[in-house]
XYZ file of C-alpha atoms in Angstrom:
576
model
C 0.000 0.000 0.000
C 1.315 3.388 -0.901
C 0.649 6.601 0.970
C -1.723 9.195 -0.416
C -1.129 12.890 -0.899
C -3.136 15.001 1.553
C -4.775 17.359 -0.951
C -4.327 17.839 -4.696
C -4.359 21.175 -6.430
C -8.057 20.673 -7.151
C -8.729 19.951 -3.491
C -9.527 16.254 -4.154
C -7.647 13.409 -2.600
C -5.856 11.221 -5.149
C -3.638 8.161 -4.894
C 0.124 8.383 -5.363
C 1.449 6.891 -8.571
C 2.787 3.344 -8.327
C 6.440 3.015 -7.259
C 8.930 2.629 -10.123
C 10.418 -0.757 -10.790
C 13.638 -1.554 -9.021
C 16.625 -0.803 -11.258
C 18.722 -3.628 -12.474
C 21.779 -1.896 -11.073
C 22.234 0.445 -8.135
C 21.506 4.071 -9.014
C 24.924 5.096 -7.777
C 26.391 3.508 -10.901
C 24.081 5.362 -13.279
C 26.377 8.345 -13.791
C 25.282 9.027 -17.295
C 21.556 9.334 -16.603
C 19.889 12.430 -17.934
C 17.671 12.811 -14.910
C 19.062 16.080 -13.521
C 21.211 14.184 -10.978
C 24.509 15.684 -9.856
C 27.258 14.691 -12.306
C 30.810 15.749 -11.557
C 32.001 14.862 -15.062
C 29.834 17.277 -16.987
C 31.693 18.621 -20.015
C 32.967 22.187 -20.058
C 34.502 22.098 -16.592
C 38.148 22.708 -15.679
C 40.164 19.884 -14.149
C 40.324 21.585 -10.724
C 36.605 22.183 -10.772
C 35.961 18.551 -11.696
C 38.219 17.253 -8.903
C 36.561 19.423 -6.277
C 33.119 18.412 -7.443
C 34.208 14.752 -7.448
C 35.366 15.030 -3.824
C 32.100 16.634 -2.808
C 30.218 13.957 -4.751
C 32.055 11.126 -2.976
C 31.460 12.650 0.445
C 27.790 13.129 -0.234
C 27.229 9.739 -1.773
C 29.388 7.805 0.677
C 28.118 9.202 3.931
C 29.634 6.353 5.903
C 32.960 8.152 5.752
C 31.664 10.596 8.367
C 31.601 7.750 10.883
C 35.385 7.612 10.684
C 35.931 11.396 10.921
C 36.209 11.443 14.755
C 38.692 8.576 14.685
C 40.766 10.347 12.062
C 40.724 13.551 14.127
C 41.747 11.814 17.366
C 44.542 9.937 15.621
C 45.840 13.170 14.166
C 45.834 14.867 17.576
C 47.667 11.966 19.220
C 50.338 12.098 16.551
C 50.610 15.884 16.884
C 50.936 15.861 20.666
C 53.382 13.000 20.718
C 51.175 10.575 22.666
C 51.474 7.954 19.945
C 54.813 6.286 19.351
C 56.233 7.321 16.025
C 59.714 7.271 14.650
C 59.671 10.932 13.587
C 57.864 13.515 15.711
C 57.511 17.154 14.683
C 59.334 19.815 16.740
C 56.807 22.321 18.065
C 58.042 25.521 19.692
C 56.003 26.508 22.760
C 54.971 30.144 22.727
C 54.309 31.811 26.059
C 51.044 33.676 26.442
C 51.381 37.484 26.535
C 52.057 38.661 30.068
C 52.918 35.208 31.429
C 56.699 35.743 31.613
C 58.652 38.244 33.721
C 60.211 40.630 31.181
C 60.456 43.841 33.221
C 64.297 44.033 32.991
C 64.030 44.124 29.189
C 61.314 46.790 29.408
C 63.505 48.860 31.719
C 66.441 48.746 29.327
C 64.217 50.066 26.534
C 62.671 52.819 28.666
C 65.827 53.935 30.453
C 66.856 56.335 27.699
C 63.428 57.984 27.723
C 63.499 58.356 31.506
C 66.841 60.135 31.372
C 65.568 62.438 28.620
C 62.356 63.274 30.501
C 62.789 66.895 31.582
C 59.249 67.335 32.871
C 59.056 69.864 35.692
C 55.580 68.860 36.870
C 55.420 68.256 40.623
C 53.401 65.033 40.653
C 53.376 64.649 44.421
C 51.649 68.018 44.881
C 49.055 67.500 42.167
C 48.237 63.810 42.481
C 45.045 64.256 44.534
C 42.419 66.294 42.699
C 39.258 64.355 43.315
C 36.854 65.265 46.078
C 33.817 63.323 47.148
C 30.614 64.888 45.820
C 28.771 64.547 49.103
C 31.331 66.595 51.024
C 34.089 65.667 53.437
C 33.946 63.229 56.327
C 35.123 63.538 59.900
C 35.614 60.976 62.689
C 32.596 60.569 64.945
C 33.040 57.280 66.792
C 32.825 58.837 70.254
C 29.120 59.681 70.015
C 27.291 57.473 72.507
C 23.910 57.228 70.777
C 22.114 58.067 67.557
C 21.096 61.693 67.311
C 23.416 63.019 70.045
C 24.964 65.500 67.594
C 21.666 67.366 67.237
C 20.865 67.177 70.944
C 23.036 70.156 72.076
C 21.542 72.304 69.330
C 17.969 71.443 70.265
C 18.325 71.526 74.073
C 21.683 73.112 75.014
C 20.948 73.518 78.757
C 19.532 70.022 79.147
C 22.445 68.627 77.162
C 24.970 70.296 79.475
C 23.208 68.996 82.595
C 22.948 65.482 81.111
C 26.551 65.517 79.992
C 27.851 66.549 83.435
C 25.646 63.925 85.050
C 26.865 61.164 82.744
C 30.446 62.263 83.198
C 30.260 61.532 86.907
C 27.881 58.549 86.946
C 28.738 56.429 83.882
C 29.059 52.864 85.058
C 28.889 49.622 83.097
C 26.345 46.948 84.114
C 27.525 43.845 85.907
C 29.632 41.698 83.599
C 28.346 38.397 82.228
C 31.815 36.876 82.447
C 35.316 37.035 80.975
C 36.389 36.493 77.363
C 39.940 35.481 76.505
C 41.013 35.487 72.842
C 44.237 34.401 71.167
C 45.195 36.643 68.254
C 47.057 34.866 65.470
C 48.972 36.160 62.443
C 51.139 39.231 61.957
C 50.749 42.771 63.297
C 47.576 43.763 61.468
C 45.867 40.378 61.542
C 46.311 40.566 65.303
C 44.821 44.054 65.153
C 41.713 42.587 63.516
C 41.393 40.122 66.398
C 41.721 42.856 69.004
C 39.039 45.086 67.459
C 36.642 42.189 66.915
C 37.201 41.015 70.488
C 36.279 44.482 71.790
C 33.096 44.424 69.697
C 32.060 40.931 70.845
C 32.820 41.651 74.511
C 30.844 44.875 74.417
C 27.890 43.267 72.668
C 27.757 40.380 75.162
C 28.361 42.696 78.141
C 31.492 40.723 78.968
C 34.866 41.691 80.381
C 37.742 41.353 77.915
C 41.103 40.030 79.003
C 43.992 41.725 77.157
C 44.418 39.492 74.039
C 47.315 37.088 73.852
C 49.457 37.015 70.689
C 50.307 33.684 69.065
C 53.919 33.016 68.161
C 53.884 32.343 64.398
C 56.457 30.296 62.469
C 56.636 32.945 59.713
C 56.783 36.214 61.682
C 58.551 34.645 64.650
C 57.809 37.570 66.993
C 57.331 36.807 70.725
C 56.035 40.343 71.475
C 53.151 40.782 73.913
C 50.322 43.318 73.699
C 52.060 45.941 75.834
C 55.263 45.656 73.750
C 53.421 46.976 70.702
C 50.438 48.948 72.036
C 49.901 51.360 74.897
C 47.980 49.033 77.211
C 46.922 51.643 79.774
C 45.628 53.989 77.083
C 43.706 51.110 75.472
C 41.951 50.237 78.744
C 41.139 53.851 79.661
C 39.790 54.740 76.210
C 37.329 51.851 76.328
C 36.345 52.160 79.993
C 32.900 53.647 79.284
C 32.060 51.011 76.679
C 33.896 47.774 77.409
C 35.627 46.670 80.580
C 39.165 45.458 79.808
C 41.507 43.831 82.349
C 45.031 42.444 82.275
C 44.341 39.439 84.542
C 41.519 37.082 85.553
C 40.533 37.039 89.268
C 42.043 34.178 91.287
C 38.677 32.788 92.406
C 37.884 32.032 88.741
C 41.359 30.853 87.721
C 41.401 28.444 90.645
C 38.674 26.387 88.917
C 41.025 25.903 85.935
C 44.202 25.184 87.919
C 45.450 28.668 87.017
C 45.981 27.529 83.432
C 44.093 29.273 80.617
C 44.553 26.290 78.302
C 42.143 24.390 80.560
C 39.388 26.915 79.819
C 36.627 25.801 77.451
C 37.649 26.824 73.925
C 35.131 27.823 71.257
C 36.091 26.811 67.727
C 34.189 29.476 65.836
C 33.848 29.515 62.050
C 35.284 32.437 60.120
C 32.967 35.397 59.514
C 30.358 34.226 62.038
C 27.481 36.643 62.655
C 27.072 38.554 65.900
C 23.810 36.675 66.319
C 25.808 33.450 66.631
C 27.717 34.907 69.571
C 24.472 35.910 71.265
C 22.727 32.557 70.709
C 25.628 30.128 71.153
C 28.518 31.828 72.962
C 26.590 33.882 75.518
C 24.833 30.909 77.233
C 28.200 29.182 77.729
C 29.686 32.423 79.004
C 26.910 32.770 81.585
C 27.464 29.165 82.642
C 31.269 29.122 82.852
C 31.979 32.820 83.548
C 35.189 32.423 81.499
C 35.556 31.257 77.892
C 38.429 31.112 75.443
C 38.266 31.681 71.677
C 41.298 30.482 69.733
C 42.129 31.320 67.004
C 40.162 34.526 66.695
C 41.246 36.285 63.474
C 38.327 36.933 61.102
C 35.813 35.257 63.397
C 33.245 38.077 63.173
C 31.289 39.124 60.083
C 31.731 42.650 58.740
C 27.990 42.867 58.190
C 27.032 43.827 61.751
C 24.639 46.206 63.561
C 25.715 49.849 64.148
C 26.404 49.217 67.848
C 28.953 46.527 66.968
C 30.535 48.622 64.214
C 30.899 51.566 66.576
C 32.903 49.449 69.019
C 35.148 48.259 66.202
C 35.738 51.869 65.146
C 36.443 52.955 68.696
C 38.970 50.175 69.204
C 40.793 50.558 65.899
C 40.949 54.323 65.421
C 40.935 55.625 68.987
C 41.955 53.004 71.566
C 44.801 51.228 69.736
C 47.845 53.460 69.975
C 51.383 52.178 69.580
C 53.516 51.987 72.712
C 55.492 55.121 73.570
C 58.903 53.849 72.314
C 57.469 52.775 68.928
C 55.351 55.918 68.546
C 58.267 58.176 69.468
C 60.670 56.605 66.980
C 58.003 56.520 64.262
C 57.219 60.222 64.676
C 60.944 60.999 64.635
C 61.331 59.245 61.289
C 58.282 61.113 59.916
C 59.922 64.413 60.897
C 63.169 63.369 59.178
C 61.320 62.426 55.970
C 59.539 65.804 55.947
C 62.792 67.623 56.568
C 64.538 65.869 53.675
C 61.616 66.507 51.319
C 61.409 70.221 52.211
C 61.711 71.196 48.528
C 58.374 69.430 47.953
C 56.715 71.118 50.906
C 57.620 68.247 53.212
C 55.563 65.823 51.123
C 56.897 62.354 50.558
C 55.653 59.107 49.045
C 55.565 55.787 50.911
C 55.611 52.348 49.322
C 54.696 49.058 50.943
C 56.858 46.554 49.068
C 56.134 42.851 49.503
C 59.138 41.137 47.945
C 60.442 39.207 50.915
C 61.531 35.606 50.346
C 58.427 34.103 51.971
C 56.135 36.329 49.864
C 57.869 35.398 46.617
C 57.774 31.722 47.593
C 54.091 31.765 48.525
C 53.118 33.489 45.251
C 54.652 30.629 43.188
C 55.666 33.193 40.557
C 58.866 32.885 38.531
C 61.178 35.863 38.102
C 64.640 36.162 36.577
C 66.758 34.428 39.216
C 67.176 31.188 37.296
C 68.018 27.874 38.959
C 69.142 29.511 42.228
C 65.796 31.268 42.607
C 63.885 28.023 42.002
C 65.919 26.207 44.662
C 65.546 29.083 47.147
C 61.780 29.170 46.678
C 61.395 25.412 47.057
C 63.267 25.514 50.365
C 61.259 28.516 51.574
C 57.914 26.843 50.749
C 58.876 23.657 52.533
C 60.155 25.591 55.533
C 57.077 27.810 55.903
C 54.257 25.625 54.537
C 55.509 22.070 54.848
C 53.862 19.896 52.185
C 51.281 22.517 51.121
C 52.755 23.035 47.661
C 53.825 19.442 47.015
C 50.508 17.683 47.554
C 49.729 14.991 44.944
C 47.662 16.417 42.128
C 48.481 20.055 42.856
C 49.493 21.873 39.688
C 51.207 25.252 39.899
C 51.002 27.467 36.789
C 53.289 30.494 37.258
C 52.319 31.942 33.873
C 48.614 31.940 34.686
C 49.325 33.472 38.112
C 51.220 36.326 36.471
C 48.536 36.933 33.822
C 45.925 37.196 36.584
C 47.956 39.902 38.327
C 48.732 37.794 41.416
C 52.517 38.131 41.368
C 54.122 40.589 43.813
C 55.646 43.606 42.115
C 59.428 43.606 42.074
C 61.336 46.747 43.146
C 62.076 47.329 39.458
C 58.377 47.206 38.545
C 57.503 49.613 41.362
C 60.058 52.068 39.973
C 58.710 51.744 36.423
C 55.169 52.276 37.653
C 55.984 55.413 39.643
C 58.044 56.950 36.848
C 55.204 56.202 34.455
C 52.814 58.027 36.804
C 54.925 61.177 36.621
C 56.993 60.970 39.817
C 60.520 62.111 38.906
C 63.862 61.083 40.338
C 63.784 63.940 42.867
C 60.799 62.404 44.680
C 61.472 61.303 48.246
C 60.228 57.798 48.918
C 59.936 55.876 52.156
C 60.106 52.126 51.550
C 58.292 49.918 54.071
C 59.240 46.274 53.812
C 60.870 43.301 55.405
C 64.107 41.802 54.127
C 63.939 42.036 50.318
C 64.802 38.826 48.479
C 68.187 39.065 46.741
C 68.177 42.783 47.575
C 71.593 43.624 46.154
C 70.349 42.738 42.664
C 66.613 43.502 42.863
C 66.892 46.914 44.576
C 69.565 48.338 42.246
C 67.242 49.576 39.454
C 64.753 51.114 41.924
C 67.560 53.086 43.604
C 68.795 54.135 40.164
C 65.350 55.545 39.291
C 64.791 57.098 42.748
C 68.080 57.958 44.449
C 66.213 59.722 47.306
C 64.640 56.486 48.498
C 64.808 55.925 52.256
C 64.107 53.046 54.635
C 63.861 53.007 58.429
C 67.370 51.510 58.458
C 68.622 54.565 56.499
C 66.706 57.152 58.564
C 67.416 55.732 62.019
C 70.734 54.991 63.653
C 71.793 51.491 64.617
C 71.310 52.398 68.283
C 67.753 53.672 67.662
C 66.699 50.454 65.917
C 68.514 48.064 68.235
C 65.549 47.476 70.628
C 63.359 46.363 67.703
C 65.727 44.054 65.854
C 64.361 40.521 65.746
C 60.791 41.697 66.393
C 58.995 41.816 63.046
C 55.729 43.216 64.414
C 57.453 46.099 66.196
C 59.406 46.924 63.038
C 56.167 46.795 61.045
C 54.600 49.222 63.528
C 57.384 51.736 62.806
C 56.799 51.349 59.061
C 53.059 51.774 59.613
C 53.587 55.104 61.399
C 55.800 56.586 58.672
C 53.458 55.415 55.894
C 50.404 56.769 57.723
C 51.667 60.362 57.494
C 52.942 60.328 53.890
C 51.271 62.407 51.167
C 50.930 59.354 48.916
C 50.804 55.703 49.947
C 51.432 53.011 47.330
C 50.393 49.427 47.926
C 51.959 46.787 45.697
C 50.350 43.612 47.045
C 47.220 42.978 49.097
C 47.214 42.033 52.749
C 46.246 43.432 56.120
C 48.977 46.099 56.267
C 47.714 48.171 53.281
C 44.049 47.519 54.088
C 44.384 48.906 57.610
C 46.518 51.799 56.388
C 44.000 52.780 53.731
C 41.213 52.848 56.293
C 43.324 54.763 58.818
C 44.313 57.322 56.183
C 40.653 57.778 55.225
C 39.907 58.365 58.894
C 42.607 61.050 59.115
C 42.226 62.729 55.713
C 38.532 63.523 55.419
C 37.551 60.163 53.950
C 40.199 60.051 51.174
C 42.733 57.226 51.409
C 45.375 59.046 49.314
C 46.489 55.611 48.175
C 47.623 54.280 44.798
C 46.485 50.722 44.136
C 48.005 49.350 40.913
C 46.125 47.007 38.608
C 48.923 44.551 37.848
C 47.114 43.172 34.790
C 47.451 46.466 32.871
C 51.025 46.829 31.595
C 50.645 47.170 27.828
C 50.456 50.839 26.868
C 52.690 51.812 29.729
C 52.637 55.600 30.206
C 48.928 56.030 29.451
C 47.971 53.100 31.655
C 50.056 54.414 34.559
C 48.463 57.874 34.416
C 45.006 56.316 34.146
C 45.836 54.111 37.133
C 46.895 57.135 39.159
C 43.681 58.960 38.266
C 41.619 55.871 39.093
C 43.256 55.650 42.535
C 42.337 59.300 43.114
C 38.710 58.678 42.136
C 38.511 55.619 44.363
C 40.132 57.432 47.274
C 36.748 58.079 48.865
C 34.618 54.936 48.973
C 31.730 54.036 51.225
C 31.536 50.677 52.961
C 29.226 48.065 51.474
C 27.590 45.457 53.744
C 30.407 42.872 53.661
C 33.370 45.250 53.251
C 35.985 45.570 55.972
C 35.252 48.424 58.357
C 39.015 48.692 58.888
C 39.485 49.589 55.192
C 36.235 51.521 54.669
C 35.469 53.556 57.838
C 32.797 55.670 56.090
C 29.999 55.887 57.159
C 30.211 53.700 60.329
C 33.179 55.472 61.917
C 32.845 58.896 60.256
C 30.165 61.526 59.694
C 29.665 63.769 56.685
C 30.517 67.400 57.512
C 29.159 69.268 54.510
C 28.045 68.931 50.928
C 30.159 70.430 48.200
C 28.943 73.156 45.848
C 29.092 70.638 43.030
C 26.773 68.303 44.892
C 24.296 71.111 45.587
C 24.240 72.230 41.978
C 23.794 68.691 40.688
C 20.959 68.017 43.128
C 19.261 71.287 42.097
C 19.223 70.216 38.492
């Protein structure tokens, strides 16, 4: 039975014509048929045209060849990549992806002649900051005790004065729910995070905070205690109206734990836990035991917290934490010396936080130009600091990809190229904050050639002045922090807690503007233009407001600071 057409042209259903008789031979052999079929051998065609049409004809008529196409492709790839055993294998030169190889020394050699010929008289350090926040400047306001207190003296000045005098003489904290003891791990500024978070948690839970203990770390290797780095008495007195802080636990409590804090119940708290977790889980145990321990404590409190918690963080970080008198005195002395030496620029100097110590280079897994010796040094450093972390089975390290993604620490040479590209000339005074630079004799030479007025704390201070701090990495970092804090321009070359805290502290001091240059290490192609754009971008981003999960220690606006006024530009834009 044969199928029928649905509808004929006349609208009547008709049967299909009977099927033709089977040919005596397969139609594929009937090349000469005059039936309109494709014929590659039609006369009047060129030889090339005939061959191409023949190939197309064979492929179309012999469709089974497509079944073998994947096998042919795979075989070809195996031969190309050398997986199959062949007597003769092609030699393929591997080309590195753009930006995956350290070529800064070659770039410097090409640019050196242009740097020497650059007679620009522009004073970059005096003109670098042009941007101002549209909404006006910001000022610190962490000492206000409650919302709306700023308007209170204006609305009721007499009542405010009476209330203020009354509070001044009668402020007293409620009875404590117990004692909290935290162990701060990491370097100087990671420990600072722990301290500020501990103040916030203790205040929120109405607990008494024991002065935090600092862990001895295998990398920083600094046995310093709290009072060696910070002014302990000032810390306690500044917080006395908000959080009770003590330097020892009463004997009647310690007796229950055999006078050993390691016997105290220890909370293992997940990173970035909410303040609600502390209220629902930690507080009941605190009420029961009257003393709890939290170790480790770095990054154990979420940045997305209520205003009351944020205020305590601000108070601890920007007001209560002050370096100990010896550190603060030496730091301020070095600031004065930097300003004196840069008198021709109005006492303005630039500070750079350079992370090119051996452990930093090793941890980055980047490859520079040190050859076999560098590779061996880095392998030893990784094994010494992070035993087995980088040699786990299955772990693949791709230095080229790391460099392309902008994760490699800038070398001293690259810092110099960047700053010269941004318009800072060789008369600029620079303070360099860093640990022991890897292979410093070689790596620091080009930076000193580009900026002969570069200074370090070892150059500014005498051997006798630095002697008490030798061997104490956190104390040395505190000196660097002080000198960088008061510079006109701060340049960060690699992330980390040091630049993040400095940026926030500088915003707190300079009306909300961080006055910080943050390089995008993925943009190194059109050098001069990119460097100037990067400088301008850092200026624009100098004033940024904190988003819910941002660090309050990097973005103090608006939790730790209040807006003072609105600029004329803002008023005019709002009017339109």
